[in-house]
mmCIF file of C-alpha atoms in Angstrom:
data_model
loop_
_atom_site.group_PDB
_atom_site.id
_atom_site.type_symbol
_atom_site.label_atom_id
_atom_site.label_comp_id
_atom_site.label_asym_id
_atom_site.label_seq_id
_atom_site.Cartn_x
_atom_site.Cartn_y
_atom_site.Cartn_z
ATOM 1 C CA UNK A 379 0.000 0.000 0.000
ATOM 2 C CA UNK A 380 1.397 3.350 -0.861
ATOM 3 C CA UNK A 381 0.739 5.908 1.601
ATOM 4 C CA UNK A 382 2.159 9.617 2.365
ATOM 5 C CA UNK A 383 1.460 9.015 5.885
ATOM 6 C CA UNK A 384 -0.275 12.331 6.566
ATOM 7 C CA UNK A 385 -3.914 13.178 6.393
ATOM 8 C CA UNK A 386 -5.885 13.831 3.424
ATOM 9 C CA UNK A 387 -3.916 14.014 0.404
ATOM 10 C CA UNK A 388 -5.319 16.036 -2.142
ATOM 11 C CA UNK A 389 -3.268 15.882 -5.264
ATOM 12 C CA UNK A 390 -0.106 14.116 -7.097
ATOM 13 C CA UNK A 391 2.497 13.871 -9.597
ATOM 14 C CA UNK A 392 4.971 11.921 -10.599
ATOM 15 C CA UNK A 393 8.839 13.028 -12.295
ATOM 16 C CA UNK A 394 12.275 11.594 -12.176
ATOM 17 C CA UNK A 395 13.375 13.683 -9.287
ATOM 18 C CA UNK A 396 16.403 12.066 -8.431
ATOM 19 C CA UNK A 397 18.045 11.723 -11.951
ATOM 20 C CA UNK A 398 18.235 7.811 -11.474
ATOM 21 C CA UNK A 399 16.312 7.366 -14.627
ATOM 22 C CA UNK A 400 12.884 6.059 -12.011
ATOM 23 C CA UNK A 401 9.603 7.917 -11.762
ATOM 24 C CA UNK A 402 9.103 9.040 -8.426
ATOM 25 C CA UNK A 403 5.797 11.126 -6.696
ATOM 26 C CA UNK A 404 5.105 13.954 -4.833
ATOM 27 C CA UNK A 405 1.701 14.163 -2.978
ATOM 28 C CA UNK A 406 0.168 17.138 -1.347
ATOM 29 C CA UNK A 407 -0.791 16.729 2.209
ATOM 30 C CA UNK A 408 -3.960 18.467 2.613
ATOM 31 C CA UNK A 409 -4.364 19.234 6.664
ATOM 32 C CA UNK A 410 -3.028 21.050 9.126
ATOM 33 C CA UNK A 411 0.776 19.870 8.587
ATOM 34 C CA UNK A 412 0.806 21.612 5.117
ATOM 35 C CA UNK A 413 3.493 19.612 3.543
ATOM 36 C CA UNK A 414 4.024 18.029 0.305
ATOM 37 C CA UNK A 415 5.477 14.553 0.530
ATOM 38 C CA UNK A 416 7.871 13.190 -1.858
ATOM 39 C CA UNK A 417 8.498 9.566 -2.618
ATOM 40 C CA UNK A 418 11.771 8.154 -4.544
ATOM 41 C CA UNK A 419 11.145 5.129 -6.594
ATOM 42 C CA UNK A 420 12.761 2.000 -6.178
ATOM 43 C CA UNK A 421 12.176 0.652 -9.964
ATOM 44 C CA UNK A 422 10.082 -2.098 -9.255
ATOM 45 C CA UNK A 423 6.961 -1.038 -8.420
ATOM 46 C CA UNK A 424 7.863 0.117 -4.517
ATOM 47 C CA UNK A 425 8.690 3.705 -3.190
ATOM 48 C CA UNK A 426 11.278 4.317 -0.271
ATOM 49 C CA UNK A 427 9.882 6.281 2.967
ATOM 50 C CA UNK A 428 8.555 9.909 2.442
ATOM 51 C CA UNK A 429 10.576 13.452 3.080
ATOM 52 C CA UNK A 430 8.404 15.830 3.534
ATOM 53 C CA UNK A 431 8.595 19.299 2.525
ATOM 54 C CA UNK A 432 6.589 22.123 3.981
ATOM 55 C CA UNK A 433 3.847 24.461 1.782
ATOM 56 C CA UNK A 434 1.152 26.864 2.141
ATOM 57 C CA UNK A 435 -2.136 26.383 3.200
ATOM 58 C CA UNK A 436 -4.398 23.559 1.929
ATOM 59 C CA UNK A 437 -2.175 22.760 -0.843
ATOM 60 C CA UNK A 438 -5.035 21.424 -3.373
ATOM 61 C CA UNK A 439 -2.604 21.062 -6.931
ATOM 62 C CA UNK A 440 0.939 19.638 -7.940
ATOM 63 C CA UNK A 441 2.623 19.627 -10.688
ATOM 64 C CA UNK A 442 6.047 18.805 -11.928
ATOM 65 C CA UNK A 443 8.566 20.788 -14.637
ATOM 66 C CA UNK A 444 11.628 22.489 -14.856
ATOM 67 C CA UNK A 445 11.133 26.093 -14.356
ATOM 68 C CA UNK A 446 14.770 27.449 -14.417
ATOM 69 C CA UNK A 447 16.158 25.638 -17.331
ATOM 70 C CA UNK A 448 18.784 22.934 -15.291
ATOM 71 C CA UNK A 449 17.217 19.872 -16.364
ATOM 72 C CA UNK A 450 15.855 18.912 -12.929
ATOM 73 C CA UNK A 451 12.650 18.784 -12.324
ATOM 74 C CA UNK A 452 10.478 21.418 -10.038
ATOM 75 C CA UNK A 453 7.521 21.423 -8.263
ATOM 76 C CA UNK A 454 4.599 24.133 -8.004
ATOM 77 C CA UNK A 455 1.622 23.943 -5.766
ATOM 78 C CA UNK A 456 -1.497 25.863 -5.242
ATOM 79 C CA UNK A 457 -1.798 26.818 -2.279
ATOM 80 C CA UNK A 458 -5.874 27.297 -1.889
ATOM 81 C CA UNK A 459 -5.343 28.689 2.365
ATOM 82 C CA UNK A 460 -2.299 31.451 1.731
ATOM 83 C CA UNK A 461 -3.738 32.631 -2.136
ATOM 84 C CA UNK A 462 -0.558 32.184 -3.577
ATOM 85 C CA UNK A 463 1.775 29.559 -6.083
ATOM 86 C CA UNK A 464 4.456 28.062 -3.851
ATOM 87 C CA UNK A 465 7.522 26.493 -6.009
ATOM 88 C CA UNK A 466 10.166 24.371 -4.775
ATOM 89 C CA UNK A 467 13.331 24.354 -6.968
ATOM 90 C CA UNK A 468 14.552 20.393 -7.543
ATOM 91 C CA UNK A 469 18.193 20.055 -6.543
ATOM 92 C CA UNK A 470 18.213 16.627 -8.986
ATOM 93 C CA UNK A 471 19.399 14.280 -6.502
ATOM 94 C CA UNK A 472 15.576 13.851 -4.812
ATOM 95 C CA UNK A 473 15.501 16.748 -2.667
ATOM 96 C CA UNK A 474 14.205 20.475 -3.035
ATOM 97 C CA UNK A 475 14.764 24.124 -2.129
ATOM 98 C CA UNK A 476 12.384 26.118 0.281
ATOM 99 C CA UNK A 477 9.118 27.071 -1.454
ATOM 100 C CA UNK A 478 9.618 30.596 -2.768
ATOM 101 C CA UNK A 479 5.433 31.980 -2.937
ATOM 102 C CA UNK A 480 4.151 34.495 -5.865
ATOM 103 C CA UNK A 481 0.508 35.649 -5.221
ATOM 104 C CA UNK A 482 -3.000 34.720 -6.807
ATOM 105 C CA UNK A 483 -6.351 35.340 -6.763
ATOM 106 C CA UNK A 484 -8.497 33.925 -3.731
ATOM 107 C CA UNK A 485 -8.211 30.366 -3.466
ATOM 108 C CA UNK A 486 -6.313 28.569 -5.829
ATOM 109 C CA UNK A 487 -6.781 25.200 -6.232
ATOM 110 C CA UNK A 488 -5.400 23.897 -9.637
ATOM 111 C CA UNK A 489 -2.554 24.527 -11.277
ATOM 112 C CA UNK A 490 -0.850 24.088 -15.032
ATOM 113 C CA UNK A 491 1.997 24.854 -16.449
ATOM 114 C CA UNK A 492 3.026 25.727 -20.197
ATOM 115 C CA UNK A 493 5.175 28.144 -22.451
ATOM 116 C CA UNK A 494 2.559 31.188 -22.678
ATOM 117 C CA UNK A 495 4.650 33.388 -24.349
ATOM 118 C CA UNK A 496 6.822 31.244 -27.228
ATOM 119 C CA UNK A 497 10.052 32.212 -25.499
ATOM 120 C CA UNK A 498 10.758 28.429 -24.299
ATOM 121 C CA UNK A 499 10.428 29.147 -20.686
ATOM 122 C CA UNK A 500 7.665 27.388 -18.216
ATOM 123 C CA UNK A 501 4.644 29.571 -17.527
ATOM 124 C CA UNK A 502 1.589 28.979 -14.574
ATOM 125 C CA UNK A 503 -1.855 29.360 -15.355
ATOM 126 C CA UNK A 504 -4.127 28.886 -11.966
ATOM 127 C CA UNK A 505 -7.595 28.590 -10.984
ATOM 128 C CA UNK A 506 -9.420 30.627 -8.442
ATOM 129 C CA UNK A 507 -12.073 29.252 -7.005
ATOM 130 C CA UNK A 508 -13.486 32.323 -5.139
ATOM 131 C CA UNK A 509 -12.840 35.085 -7.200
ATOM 132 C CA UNK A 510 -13.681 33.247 -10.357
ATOM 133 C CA UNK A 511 -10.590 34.310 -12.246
ATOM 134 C CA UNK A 512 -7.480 33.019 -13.643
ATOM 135 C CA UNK A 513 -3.913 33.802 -12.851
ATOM 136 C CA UNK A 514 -1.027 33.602 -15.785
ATOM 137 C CA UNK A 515 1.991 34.060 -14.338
ATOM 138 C CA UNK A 516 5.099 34.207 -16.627
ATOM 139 C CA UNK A 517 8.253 32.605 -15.957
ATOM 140 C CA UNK A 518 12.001 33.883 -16.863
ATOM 141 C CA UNK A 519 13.868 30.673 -17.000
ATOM 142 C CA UNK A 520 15.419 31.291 -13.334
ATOM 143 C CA UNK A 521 12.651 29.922 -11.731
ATOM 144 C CA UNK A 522 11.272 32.899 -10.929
ATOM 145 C CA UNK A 523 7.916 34.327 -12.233
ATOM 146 C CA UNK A 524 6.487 37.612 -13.359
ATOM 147 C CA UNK A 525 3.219 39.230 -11.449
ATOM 148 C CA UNK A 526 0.240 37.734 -12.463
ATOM 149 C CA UNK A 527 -2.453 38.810 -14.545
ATOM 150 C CA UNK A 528 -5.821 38.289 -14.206
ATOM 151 C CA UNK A 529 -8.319 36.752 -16.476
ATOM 152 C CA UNK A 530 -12.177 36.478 -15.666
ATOM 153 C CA UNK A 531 -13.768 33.050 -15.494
ATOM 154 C CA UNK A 532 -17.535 31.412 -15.039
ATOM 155 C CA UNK A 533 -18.283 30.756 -11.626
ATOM 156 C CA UNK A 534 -15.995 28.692 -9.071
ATOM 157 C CA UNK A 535 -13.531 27.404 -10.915
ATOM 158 C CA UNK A 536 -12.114 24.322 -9.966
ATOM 159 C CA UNK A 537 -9.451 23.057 -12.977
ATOM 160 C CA UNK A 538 -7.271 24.378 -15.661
ATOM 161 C CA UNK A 539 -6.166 22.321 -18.580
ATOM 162 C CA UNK A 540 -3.548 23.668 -21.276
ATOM 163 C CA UNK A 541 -3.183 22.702 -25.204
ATOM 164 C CA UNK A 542 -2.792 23.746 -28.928
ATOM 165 C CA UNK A 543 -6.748 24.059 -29.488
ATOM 166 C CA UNK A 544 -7.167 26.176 -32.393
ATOM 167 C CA UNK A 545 -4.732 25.038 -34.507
ATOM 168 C CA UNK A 546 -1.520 27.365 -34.295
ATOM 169 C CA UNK A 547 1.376 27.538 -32.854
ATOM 170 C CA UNK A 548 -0.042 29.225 -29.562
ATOM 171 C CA UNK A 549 -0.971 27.350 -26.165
ATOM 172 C CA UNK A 550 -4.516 27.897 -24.783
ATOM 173 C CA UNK A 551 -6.224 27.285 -21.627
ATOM 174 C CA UNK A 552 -9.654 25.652 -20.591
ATOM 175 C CA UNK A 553 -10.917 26.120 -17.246
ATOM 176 C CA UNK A 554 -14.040 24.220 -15.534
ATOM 177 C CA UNK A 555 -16.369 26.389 -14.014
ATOM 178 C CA UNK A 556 -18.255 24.113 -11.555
ATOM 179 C CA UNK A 557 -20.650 26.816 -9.783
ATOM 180 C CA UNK A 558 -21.994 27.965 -13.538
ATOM 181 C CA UNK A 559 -21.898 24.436 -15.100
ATOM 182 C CA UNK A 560 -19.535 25.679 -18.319
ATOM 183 C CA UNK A 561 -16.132 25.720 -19.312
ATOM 184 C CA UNK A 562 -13.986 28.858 -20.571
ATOM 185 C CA UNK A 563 -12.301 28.531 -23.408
ATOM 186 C CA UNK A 564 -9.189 31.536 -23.418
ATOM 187 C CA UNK A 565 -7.009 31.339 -26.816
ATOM 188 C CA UNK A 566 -3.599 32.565 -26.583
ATOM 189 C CA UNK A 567 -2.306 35.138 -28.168
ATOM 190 C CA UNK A 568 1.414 34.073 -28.304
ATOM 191 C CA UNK A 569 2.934 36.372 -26.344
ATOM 192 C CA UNK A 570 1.665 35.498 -22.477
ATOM 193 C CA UNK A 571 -1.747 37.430 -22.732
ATOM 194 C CA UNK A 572 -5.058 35.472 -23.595
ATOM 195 C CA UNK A 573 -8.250 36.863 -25.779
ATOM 196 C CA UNK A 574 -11.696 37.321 -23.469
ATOM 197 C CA UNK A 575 -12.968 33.552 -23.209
ATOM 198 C CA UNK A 576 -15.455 31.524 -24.976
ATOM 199 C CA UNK A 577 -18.330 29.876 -22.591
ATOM 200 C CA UNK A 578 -19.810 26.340 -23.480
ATOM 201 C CA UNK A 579 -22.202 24.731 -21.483
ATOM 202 C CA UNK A 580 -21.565 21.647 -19.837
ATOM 203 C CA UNK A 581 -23.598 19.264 -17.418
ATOM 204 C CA UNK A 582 -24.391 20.045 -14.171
ATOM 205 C CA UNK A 583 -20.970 20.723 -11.345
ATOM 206 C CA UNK A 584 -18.304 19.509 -13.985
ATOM 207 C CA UNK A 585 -15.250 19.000 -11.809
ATOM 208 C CA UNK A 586 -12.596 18.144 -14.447
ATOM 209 C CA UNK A 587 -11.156 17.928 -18.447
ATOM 210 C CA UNK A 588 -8.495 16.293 -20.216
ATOM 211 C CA UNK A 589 -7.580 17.078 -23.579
ATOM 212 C CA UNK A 590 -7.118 14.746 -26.360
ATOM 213 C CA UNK A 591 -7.567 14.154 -30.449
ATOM 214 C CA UNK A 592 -10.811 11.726 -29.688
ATOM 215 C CA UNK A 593 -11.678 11.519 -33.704
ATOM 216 C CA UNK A 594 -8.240 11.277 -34.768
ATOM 217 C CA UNK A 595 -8.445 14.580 -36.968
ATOM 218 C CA UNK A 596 -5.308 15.620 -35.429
ATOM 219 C CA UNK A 597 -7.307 18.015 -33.873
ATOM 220 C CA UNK A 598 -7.636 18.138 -29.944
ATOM 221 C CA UNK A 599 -10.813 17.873 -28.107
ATOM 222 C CA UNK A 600 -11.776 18.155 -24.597
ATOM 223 C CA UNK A 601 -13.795 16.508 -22.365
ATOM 224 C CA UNK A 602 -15.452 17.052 -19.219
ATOM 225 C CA UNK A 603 -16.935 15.090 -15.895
ATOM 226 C CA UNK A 604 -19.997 15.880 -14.656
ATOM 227 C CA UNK A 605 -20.380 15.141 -11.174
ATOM 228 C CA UNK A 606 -24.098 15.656 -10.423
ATOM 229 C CA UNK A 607 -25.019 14.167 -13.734
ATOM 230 C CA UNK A 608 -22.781 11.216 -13.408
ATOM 231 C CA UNK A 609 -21.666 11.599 -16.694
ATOM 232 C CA UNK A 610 -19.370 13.113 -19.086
ATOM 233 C CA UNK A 611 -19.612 15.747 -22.142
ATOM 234 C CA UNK A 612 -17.408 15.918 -25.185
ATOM 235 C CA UNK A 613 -16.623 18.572 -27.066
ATOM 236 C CA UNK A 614 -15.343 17.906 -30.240
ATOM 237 C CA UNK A 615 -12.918 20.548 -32.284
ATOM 238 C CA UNK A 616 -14.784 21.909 -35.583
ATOM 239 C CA UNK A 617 -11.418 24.483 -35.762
ATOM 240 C CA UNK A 618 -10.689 25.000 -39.882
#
């Protein structure tokens, strides 16, 4: 049985964070110990015994990337209880740096990460669930990111997805918007800034989307689970 052996884990990822060429996790610890736990990889299947790293507040997201360009991977984290991105610089050998914070909007609780901006450095997008808004925050290869700007969303959103939707070169974002039943659709413009979104409806509290080319027209489509209506909706791309 795996276990972080703290209460009420909340989110995880996994990443080579040792350089051993094994896939290892880290698991946010959602209570009042506000840690992140990480857990090297043996290679066959088992994990050794946690380290634990602390965070903000009701940590709710993690991901995994390399945000200052050293070919170890990173961690970021929303954390939902401080309103603020916490990232933890990898030092490749399994362990990582003190959380540095950059603020949000009110209650962040997913995260995604992406070049927003075409200049080959790792950007955040994040979800707030309160202020139904997005945050884009743009990296500059140090690990170190830029302000954030805000972006209006439907109402309580609760994930963020990123992808080539329309068909260029440009990464856009999709956020579900559980409290108004829709997702938001924001193209990007290239350069880190996003057009005003696009609203489609979806079933009733969708929680979630993943993004894939479902027909195989080499174009990607999204889909999304509805929790109250125990079901799912597709949207398929009809992008020229």
């Amino acid at each position: 049985m795996l276990a972080s052996r703290n209460s009420n884990p909340s989110s995880i990822t996994s990443g080579d964070f040792n350089s051993d060429n094994r896939q290892d996790l880290a698991i946010t610890n959602n209570n009042n110990n506000n840690t992140v736990s990480i857990l090297l990889g043996n290679g066959d299947g088992s994990f050794q015994n946690q380290l634990t790293y602390t965070t903000g507040k009701s940590a709710f997201s993690v991901i995994s990337s390399d945000f200052n360009n050293d070919s170890k991977l990173d961690l970021a984290l929303a954390n939902a209880g401080n309103n603020n991105v916490g990232v933890l610089l990898g030092n490749g050998d399994g362990t990582f740096q003190t959380q540095v914070t950059y603020p949000t909007g009110e209650f962040p609780v997913s995260i995604v990460s992406s070049d927003f901006n075409n200049d080959g450095k790792t950007d955040l997008a994040v979800a707030n669930y309160f202020n139904n808004s997005l945050s884009v925050l743009l990296g500059d290869g140090n690990g170190n990111f830029q302000s954030q700007t805000i972006y209006l969303t439907g109402k309580r959103p609760v994930s963020v997805q990123a992808g080539k939707l329309n068909n260029d070169v440009n990464v856009d974002l999709v956020v579900v918007n559980t409290g108004s039943n829709s997702i938001s659709v924001f193209l990007g413009n290239g350069n880190g800034t996003f057009q005003t979104s696009r609203t489609y409806k979806t079933g009733r509290n969708p929680s979630y989307t993943a993004i894939g080319d479902f027909n195989d027209d080499a174009k990607l489509d999204l889909v999304v689970i509805n929790f109250l209506d125990h079901d799912g909706t597709i949207f398929l791309n009809i992008c020229p």
